[in-house]
PDB file of C-alpha atoms in Angstrom:
ATOM      1  CA  UNK A   1     155.308 131.927 134.848  1.00 98.00           C
ATOM      2  CA  UNK A   2     157.293 131.591 131.638  1.00 98.00           C
ATOM      3  CA  UNK A   3     159.537 134.373 130.424  1.00 98.00           C
ATOM      4  CA  UNK A   4     162.100 134.641 127.640  1.00 98.00           C
ATOM      5  CA  UNK A   5     164.818 136.757 129.258  1.00 98.00           C
ATOM      6  CA  UNK A   6     166.646 137.435 125.980  1.00 98.00           C
ATOM      7  CA  UNK A   7     170.168 136.094 125.615  1.00 96.00           C
ATOM      8  CA  UNK A   8     170.766 135.327 129.262  1.00 97.00           C
ATOM      9  CA  UNK A   9     169.485 138.626 130.607  1.00 97.00           C
ATOM     10  CA  UNK A  10     172.496 140.846 129.861  1.00 96.00           C
ATOM     11  CA  UNK A  11     172.539 143.977 132.015  1.00 97.00           C
ATOM     12  CA  UNK A  12     168.800 143.614 132.730  1.00 98.00           C
ATOM     13  CA  UNK A  13     169.265 141.250 135.679  1.00 98.00           C
ATOM     14  CA  UNK A  14     167.704 143.549 138.300  1.00 98.00           C
ATOM     15  CA  UNK A  15     164.692 144.326 136.097  1.00 98.00           C
ATOM     16  CA  UNK A  16     164.110 140.640 135.404  1.00 98.00           C
ATOM     17  CA  UNK A  17     164.245 139.819 139.120  1.00 98.00           C
ATOM     18  CA  UNK A  18     161.843 142.657 139.925  1.00 98.00           C
ATOM     19  CA  UNK A  19     159.397 141.317 137.342  1.00 98.00           C
ATOM     20  CA  UNK A  20     159.553 137.841 138.857  1.00 98.00           C
ATOM     21  CA  UNK A  21     159.028 139.270 142.336  1.00 98.00           C
ATOM     22  CA  UNK A  22     155.978 141.159 141.083  1.00 97.00           C
ATOM     23  CA  UNK A  23     154.314 138.052 139.650  1.00 98.00           C
ATOM     24  CA  UNK A  24     155.520 135.837 142.535  1.00 98.00           C
ATOM     25  CA  UNK A  25     155.191 132.495 140.717  1.00 98.00           C
ATOM     26  CA  UNK A  26     155.430 129.118 142.413  1.00 98.00           C
ATOM     27  CA  UNK A  27     157.094 127.680 139.310  1.00 98.00           C
ATOM     28  CA  UNK A  28     159.259 129.677 136.921  1.00 98.00           C
ATOM     29  CA  UNK A  29     160.266 128.635 133.403  1.00 98.00           C
ATOM     30  CA  UNK A  30     162.922 130.870 131.866  1.00 98.00           C
ATOM     31  CA  UNK A  31     163.873 130.571 128.207  1.00 98.00           C
ATOM     32  CA  UNK A  32     167.058 131.949 126.652  1.00 98.00           C
ATOM     33  CA  UNK A  33     168.734 131.279 129.988  1.00 98.00           C
ATOM     34  CA  UNK A  34     172.516 131.065 129.594  1.00 97.00           C
ATOM     35  CA  UNK A  35     175.431 129.912 131.676  1.00 96.00           C
ATOM     36  CA  UNK A  36     177.088 133.319 131.870  1.00 95.00           C
ATOM     37  CA  UNK A  37     177.902 136.018 134.433  1.00 94.00           C
ATOM     38  CA  UNK A  38     174.224 136.143 135.427  1.00 97.00           C
ATOM     39  CA  UNK A  39     173.562 132.441 135.925  1.00 97.00           C
ATOM     40  CA  UNK A  40     174.953 132.139 139.463  1.00 96.00           C
ATOM     41  CA  UNK A  41     173.305 135.447 140.411  1.00 98.00           C
ATOM     42  CA  UNK A  42     169.959 134.091 139.213  1.00 98.00           C
ATOM     43  CA  UNK A  43     170.348 130.878 141.188  1.00 98.00           C
ATOM     44  CA  UNK A  44     171.379 132.734 144.347  1.00 98.00           C
ATOM     45  CA  UNK A  45     168.516 135.208 144.026  1.00 98.00           C
ATOM     46  CA  UNK A  46     165.944 132.491 143.398  1.00 98.00           C
ATOM     47  CA  UNK A  47     167.125 130.616 146.475  1.00 97.00           C
ATOM     48  CA  UNK A  48     166.562 133.788 148.511  1.00 97.00           C
ATOM     49  CA  UNK A  49     163.050 134.033 147.036  1.00 97.00           C
ATOM     50  CA  UNK A  50     162.141 130.550 148.241  1.00 98.00           C
ATOM     51  CA  UNK A  51     162.715 128.478 145.122  1.00 98.00           C
ATOM     52  CA  UNK A  52     164.006 125.248 146.625  1.00 98.00           C
ATOM     53  CA  UNK A  53     164.511 123.337 143.367  1.00 98.00           C
ATOM     54  CA  UNK A  54     166.103 124.429 140.106  1.00 98.00           C
ATOM     55  CA  UNK A  55     167.491 122.783 136.995  1.00 98.00           C
ATOM     56  CA  UNK A  56     168.744 123.704 133.543  1.00 98.00           C
ATOM     57  CA  UNK A  57     168.612 121.746 130.283  1.00 98.00           C
ATOM     58  CA  UNK A  58     172.349 122.276 129.680  1.00 97.00           C
ATOM     59  CA  UNK A  59     175.310 123.946 131.355  1.00 95.00           C
ATOM     60  CA  UNK A  60     177.184 124.336 128.075  1.00 95.00           C
ATOM     61  CA  UNK A  61     178.254 127.946 127.779  1.00 92.00           C
ATOM     62  CA  UNK A  62     176.919 130.132 124.999  1.00 87.00           C
ATOM     63  CA  UNK A  63     173.690 128.218 124.403  1.00 96.00           C
ATOM     64  CA  UNK A  64     170.231 129.657 124.966  1.00 97.00           C
ATOM     65  CA  UNK A  65     168.449 127.034 127.035  1.00 98.00           C
ATOM     66  CA  UNK A  66     165.595 126.306 129.463  1.00 98.00           C
ATOM     67  CA  UNK A  67     165.818 126.886 133.213  1.00 98.00           C
ATOM     68  CA  UNK A  68     163.149 125.888 135.739  1.00 98.00           C
ATOM     69  CA  UNK A  69     162.917 126.959 139.378  1.00 98.00           C
ATOM     70  CA  UNK A  70     160.205 125.935 141.808  1.00 98.00           C
ATOM     71  CA  UNK A  71     159.080 126.456 145.389  1.00 98.00           C
ATOM     72  CA  UNK A  72     158.166 122.743 145.434  1.00 97.00           C
ATOM     73  CA  UNK A  73     160.667 119.944 144.902  1.00 98.00           C
ATOM     74  CA  UNK A  74     160.825 118.255 141.514  1.00 98.00           C
ATOM     75  CA  UNK A  75     162.895 115.672 139.650  1.00 97.00           C
ATOM     76  CA  UNK A  76     164.406 116.985 136.375  1.00 97.00           C
ATOM     77  CA  UNK A  77     164.911 115.016 133.170  1.00 96.00           C
ATOM     78  CA  UNK A  78     166.810 115.921 129.998  1.00 97.00           C
ATOM     79  CA  UNK A  79     166.970 114.268 126.579  1.00 96.00           C
ATOM     80  CA  UNK A  80     170.358 114.983 125.056  1.00 96.00           C
ATOM     81  CA  UNK A  81     170.718 111.493 123.589  1.00 95.00           C
ATOM     82  CA  UNK A  82     167.314 111.571 121.921  1.00 94.00           C
ATOM     83  CA  UNK A  83     167.531 115.183 120.707  1.00 95.00           C
ATOM     84  CA  UNK A  84     171.252 115.360 119.920  1.00 94.00           C
ATOM     85  CA  UNK A  85     172.255 118.983 119.290  1.00 95.00           C
ATOM     86  CA  UNK A  86     168.731 120.136 120.217  1.00 96.00           C
ATOM     87  CA  UNK A  87     168.881 118.682 123.720  1.00 97.00           C
ATOM     88  CA  UNK A  88     169.311 122.090 125.317  1.00 98.00           C
ATOM     89  CA  UNK A  89     165.806 123.038 124.195  1.00 98.00           C
ATOM     90  CA  UNK A  90     163.797 120.760 126.484  1.00 98.00           C
ATOM     91  CA  UNK A  91     163.676 120.293 130.245  1.00 98.00           C
ATOM     92  CA  UNK A  92     161.109 117.994 131.834  1.00 96.00           C
ATOM     93  CA  UNK A  93     160.390 118.389 135.545  1.00 97.00           C
ATOM     94  CA  UNK A  94     158.347 115.836 137.482  1.00 96.00           C
ATOM     95  CA  UNK A  95     156.340 116.852 140.527  1.00 96.00           C
ATOM     96  CA  UNK A  96     154.333 114.461 142.676  1.00 94.00           C
ATOM     97  CA  UNK A  97     151.273 114.748 140.436  1.00 92.00           C
ATOM     98  CA  UNK A  98     152.182 117.149 137.619  1.00 95.00           C
ATOM     99  CA  UNK A  99     154.742 117.023 134.827  1.00 95.00           C
ATOM    100  CA  UNK A 100     155.979 120.256 133.232  1.00 97.00           C
ATOM    101  CA  UNK A 101     157.878 120.410 129.952  1.00 97.00           C
ATOM    102  CA  UNK A 102     159.797 123.663 129.601  1.00 98.00           C
ATOM    103  CA  UNK A 103     160.615 124.314 125.938  1.00 98.00           C
ATOM    104  CA  UNK A 104     162.617 126.743 123.844  1.00 98.00           C
ATOM    105  CA  UNK A 105     162.208 125.988 120.139  1.00 98.00           C
ATOM    106  CA  UNK A 106     164.737 126.940 117.489  1.00 96.00           C
ATOM    107  CA  UNK A 107     164.241 128.882 114.288  1.00 95.00           C
ATOM    108  CA  UNK A 108     162.601 127.805 111.009  1.00 95.00           C
ATOM    109  CA  UNK A 109     162.859 124.076 110.190  1.00 92.00           C
ATOM    110  CA  UNK A 110     165.171 123.511 113.169  1.00 94.00           C
ATOM    111  CA  UNK A 111     162.015 123.207 115.254  1.00 96.00           C
ATOM    112  CA  UNK A 112     161.053 119.919 113.609  1.00 96.00           C
ATOM    113  CA  UNK A 113     163.376 117.795 115.763  1.00 95.00           C
ATOM    114  CA  UNK A 114     161.813 118.922 119.031  1.00 96.00           C
ATOM    115  CA  UNK A 115     158.256 118.860 117.677  1.00 96.00           C
ATOM    116  CA  UNK A 116     158.705 115.312 116.374  1.00 95.00           C
ATOM    117  CA  UNK A 117     159.977 114.200 119.760  1.00 95.00           C
ATOM    118  CA  UNK A 118     157.213 115.866 121.759  1.00 94.00           C
ATOM    119  CA  UNK A 119     154.428 114.758 119.420  1.00 93.00           C
ATOM    120  CA  UNK A 120     155.577 111.131 119.581  1.00 89.00           C
ATOM    121  CA  UNK A 121     156.717 110.789 123.181  1.00 76.00           C
ATOM    122  CA  UNK A 122     154.321 109.006 125.530  1.00 66.00           C
ATOM    123  CA  UNK A 123     156.058 110.603 128.517  1.00 57.00           C
ATOM    124  CA  UNK A 124     154.076 113.783 127.859  1.00 62.00           C
ATOM    125  CA  UNK A 125     150.773 112.040 128.421  1.00 66.00           C
ATOM    126  CA  UNK A 126     150.697 112.262 132.181  1.00 82.00           C
ATOM    127  CA  UNK A 127     147.001 113.110 132.799  1.00 91.00           C
ATOM    128  CA  UNK A 128     148.197 116.297 134.495  1.00 93.00           C
ATOM    129  CA  UNK A 129     150.942 117.789 132.376  1.00 94.00           C
ATOM    130  CA  UNK A 130     151.716 120.989 130.534  1.00 95.00           C
ATOM    131  CA  UNK A 131     154.126 122.176 127.867  1.00 96.00           C
ATOM    132  CA  UNK A 132     155.191 125.768 128.377  1.00 98.00           C
ATOM    133  CA  UNK A 133     157.722 128.222 126.969  1.00 98.00           C
ATOM    134  CA  UNK A 134     158.854 129.878 123.745  1.00 98.00           C
ATOM    135  CA  UNK A 135     157.619 127.844 120.769  1.00 98.00           C
ATOM    136  CA  UNK A 136     158.794 130.350 118.154  1.00 98.00           C
ATOM    137  CA  UNK A 137     155.715 129.459 116.126  1.00 98.00           C
ATOM    138  CA  UNK A 138     151.922 129.422 116.162  1.00 98.00           C
ATOM    139  CA  UNK A 139     148.955 129.243 113.816  1.00 98.00           C
ATOM    140  CA  UNK A 140     148.947 131.130 110.518  1.00 98.00           C
ATOM    141  CA  UNK A 141     146.610 134.160 110.400  1.00 97.00           C
ATOM    142  CA  UNK A 142     145.667 133.606 114.063  1.00 97.00           C
ATOM    143  CA  UNK A 143     148.880 133.967 116.039  1.00 98.00           C
ATOM    144  CA  UNK A 144     150.296 136.208 113.311  1.00 97.00           C
ATOM    145  CA  UNK A 145     148.732 138.439 110.666  1.00 95.00           C
ATOM    146  CA  UNK A 146     150.176 136.471 107.741  1.00 96.00           C
ATOM    147  CA  UNK A 147     151.634 133.052 106.967  1.00 97.00           C
ATOM    148  CA  UNK A 148     155.307 133.127 107.933  1.00 97.00           C
ATOM    149  CA  UNK A 149     155.532 130.571 110.743  1.00 97.00           C
ATOM    150  CA  UNK A 150     157.601 127.448 110.201  1.00 97.00           C
ATOM    151  CA  UNK A 151     156.306 124.136 111.603  1.00 98.00           C
ATOM    152  CA  UNK A 152     152.792 125.469 112.114  1.00 98.00           C
ATOM    153  CA  UNK A 153     151.357 122.025 111.297  1.00 97.00           C
ATOM    154  CA  UNK A 154     153.583 120.441 113.953  1.00 97.00           C
ATOM    155  CA  UNK A 155     152.306 123.051 116.393  1.00 98.00           C
ATOM    156  CA  UNK A 156     148.698 122.162 115.550  1.00 97.00           C
ATOM    157  CA  UNK A 157     149.523 118.487 116.056  1.00 95.00           C
ATOM    158  CA  UNK A 158     149.734 119.159 119.791  1.00 95.00           C
ATOM    159  CA  UNK A 159     145.987 119.814 119.817  1.00 95.00           C
ATOM    160  CA  UNK A 160     145.332 116.744 117.666  1.00 93.00           C
ATOM    161  CA  UNK A 161     147.211 114.775 120.313  1.00 91.00           C
ATOM    162  CA  UNK A 162     144.820 116.028 122.975  1.00 91.00           C
ATOM    163  CA  UNK A 163     146.601 119.052 124.428  1.00 94.00           C
ATOM    164  CA  UNK A 164     144.667 122.288 124.907  1.00 96.00           C
ATOM    165  CA  UNK A 165     146.070 125.731 124.141  1.00 98.00           C
ATOM    166  CA  UNK A 166     145.232 127.248 127.524  1.00 98.00           C
ATOM    167  CA  UNK A 167     145.192 130.882 126.360  1.00 98.00           C
ATOM    168  CA  UNK A 168     143.527 130.392 122.964  1.00 98.00           C
ATOM    169  CA  UNK A 169     140.791 128.179 124.392  1.00 97.00           C
ATOM    170  CA  UNK A 170     139.777 131.118 126.579  1.00 97.00           C
ATOM    171  CA  UNK A 171     140.366 133.875 124.036  1.00 97.00           C
ATOM    172  CA  UNK A 172     138.875 132.516 120.826  1.00 93.00           C
ATOM    173  CA  UNK A 173     139.148 135.042 118.020  1.00 88.00           C
ATOM    174  CA  UNK A 174     141.282 137.483 120.026  1.00 94.00           C
ATOM    175  CA  UNK A 175     144.587 138.844 118.753  1.00 95.00           C
ATOM    176  CA  UNK A 176     147.344 139.304 121.302  1.00 97.00           C
ATOM    177  CA  UNK A 177     151.056 139.068 120.665  1.00 98.00           C
ATOM    178  CA  UNK A 178     154.008 138.208 122.893  1.00 98.00           C
ATOM    179  CA  UNK A 179     156.814 139.360 120.552  1.00 98.00           C
ATOM    180  CA  UNK A 180     157.181 141.988 117.818  1.00 98.00           C
ATOM    181  CA  UNK A 181     159.598 142.095 114.903  1.00 96.00           C
ATOM    182  CA  UNK A 182     161.835 145.077 114.135  1.00 93.00           C
ATOM    183  CA  UNK A 183     159.229 146.341 111.659  1.00 95.00           C
ATOM    184  CA  UNK A 184     156.407 146.105 114.189  1.00 95.00           C
ATOM    185  CA  UNK A 185     154.711 142.849 113.182  1.00 96.00           C
ATOM    186  CA  UNK A 186     153.237 141.003 116.141  1.00 98.00           C
ATOM    187  CA  UNK A 187     153.467 137.276 116.849  1.00 98.00           C
ATOM    188  CA  UNK A 188     152.104 135.082 119.647  1.00 98.00           C
ATOM    189  CA  UNK A 189     154.944 132.621 120.139  1.00 98.00           C
ATOM    190  CA  UNK A 190     154.958 132.033 123.909  1.00 98.00           C
ATOM    191  CA  UNK A 191     152.397 129.364 124.772  1.00 98.00           C
ATOM    192  CA  UNK A 192     151.084 126.980 127.401  1.00 98.00           C
ATOM    193  CA  UNK A 193     149.490 123.670 126.423  1.00 97.00           C
ATOM    194  CA  UNK A 194     147.719 121.598 129.072  1.00 96.00           C
ATOM    195  CA  UNK A 195     146.104 118.181 129.218  1.00 95.00           C
ATOM    196  CA  UNK A 196     142.281 118.137 129.504  1.00 95.00           C
ATOM    197  CA  UNK A 197     142.429 117.047 133.142  1.00 95.00           C
ATOM    198  CA  UNK A 198     144.777 119.864 134.073  1.00 95.00           C
ATOM    199  CA  UNK A 199     142.777 122.338 131.987  1.00 97.00           C
ATOM    200  CA  UNK A 200     139.868 121.901 134.394  1.00 97.00           C
ATOM    201  CA  UNK A 201     142.008 123.493 137.104  1.00 97.00           C
ATOM    202  CA  UNK A 202     143.079 126.590 135.126  1.00 98.00           C
ATOM    203  CA  UNK A 203     141.839 129.693 136.900  1.00 98.00           C
ATOM    204  CA  UNK A 204     143.432 132.293 134.626  1.00 98.00           C
ATOM    205  CA  UNK A 205     146.013 132.564 131.870  1.00 98.00           C
ATOM    206  CA  UNK A 206     147.335 135.836 130.505  1.00 98.00           C
ATOM    207  CA  UNK A 207     150.274 137.795 129.121  1.00 98.00           C
ATOM    208  CA  UNK A 208     152.077 140.522 131.029  1.00 98.00           C
ATOM    209  CA  UNK A 209     153.205 142.998 128.354  1.00 98.00           C
ATOM    210  CA  UNK A 210     154.883 145.411 130.746  1.00 98.00           C
ATOM    211  CA  UNK A 211     158.148 143.463 130.532  1.00 98.00           C
ATOM    212  CA  UNK A 212     158.296 143.823 126.758  1.00 98.00           C
ATOM    213  CA  UNK A 213     157.047 147.390 126.652  1.00 98.00           C
ATOM    214  CA  UNK A 214     159.580 148.528 129.267  1.00 97.00           C
ATOM    215  CA  UNK A 215     162.541 146.753 127.661  1.00 98.00           C
ATOM    216  CA  UNK A 216     163.034 144.143 130.380  1.00 98.00           C
ATOM    217  CA  UNK A 217     163.032 141.688 127.459  1.00 98.00           C
ATOM    218  CA  UNK A 218     161.768 141.558 123.887  1.00 98.00           C
ATOM    219  CA  UNK A 219     159.080 139.076 124.994  1.00 98.00           C
ATOM    220  CA  UNK A 220     156.013 139.454 127.153  1.00 98.00           C
ATOM    221  CA  UNK A 221     155.813 137.185 130.180  1.00 98.00           C
ATOM    222  CA  UNK A 222     153.095 134.543 130.372  1.00 98.00           C
ATOM    223  CA  UNK A 223     151.342 133.555 133.576  1.00 98.00           C
ATOM    224  CA  UNK A 224     148.980 130.645 134.156  1.00 98.00           C
ATOM    225  CA  UNK A 225     147.181 130.237 137.466  1.00 98.00           C
ATOM    226  CA  UNK A 226     145.715 126.989 138.751  1.00 97.00           C
ATOM    227  CA  UNK A 227     143.226 126.368 141.518  1.00 93.00           C
TER     228      UNK A 227
END
């Protein structure tokens, strides 16, 4: 499950936890996680829910970052040297057979740094790996009604590199959005990309819009199930 909890969760902590309990994921990727009054509460609650491993891309206060919790042990890896001031936007977690890259992309051209790194880093080519989180972009006229996305070409490069858009590959031609602007324009900006080998094990991938519609966050949650 990946879920943008909006600026560290604010006073929506209980609602966020209830959502996670409802979906009961084995691995959880939170974006816009922050080291704030909620961060220890989240870690304590996740431990109670059986998540034995957790890691965050940065503990610097005030930054929206990526947090991963899992019911299976993993080894985390960050890239602050390579990404400089964008290092808080990527957290890689290595399981015995699978590698997961949790991502939270910036705005406009700021995304280029992280896209360039991901599109040129051989470490993402584990035969069983996925890139999941808030990309803040998508394809023009497909993941949005118009042509406003920045770095759309960099986004498409993921597919040219062999990754498969897990949701789009199963919903060709469909329009479904995970975030809406203040004027009501919809955008699909939360994504999961998988390698071909891992794609063979995808049982289902979908958005849960209840979180966004009920104000738990301004994003829908995304769930991908493997067999």
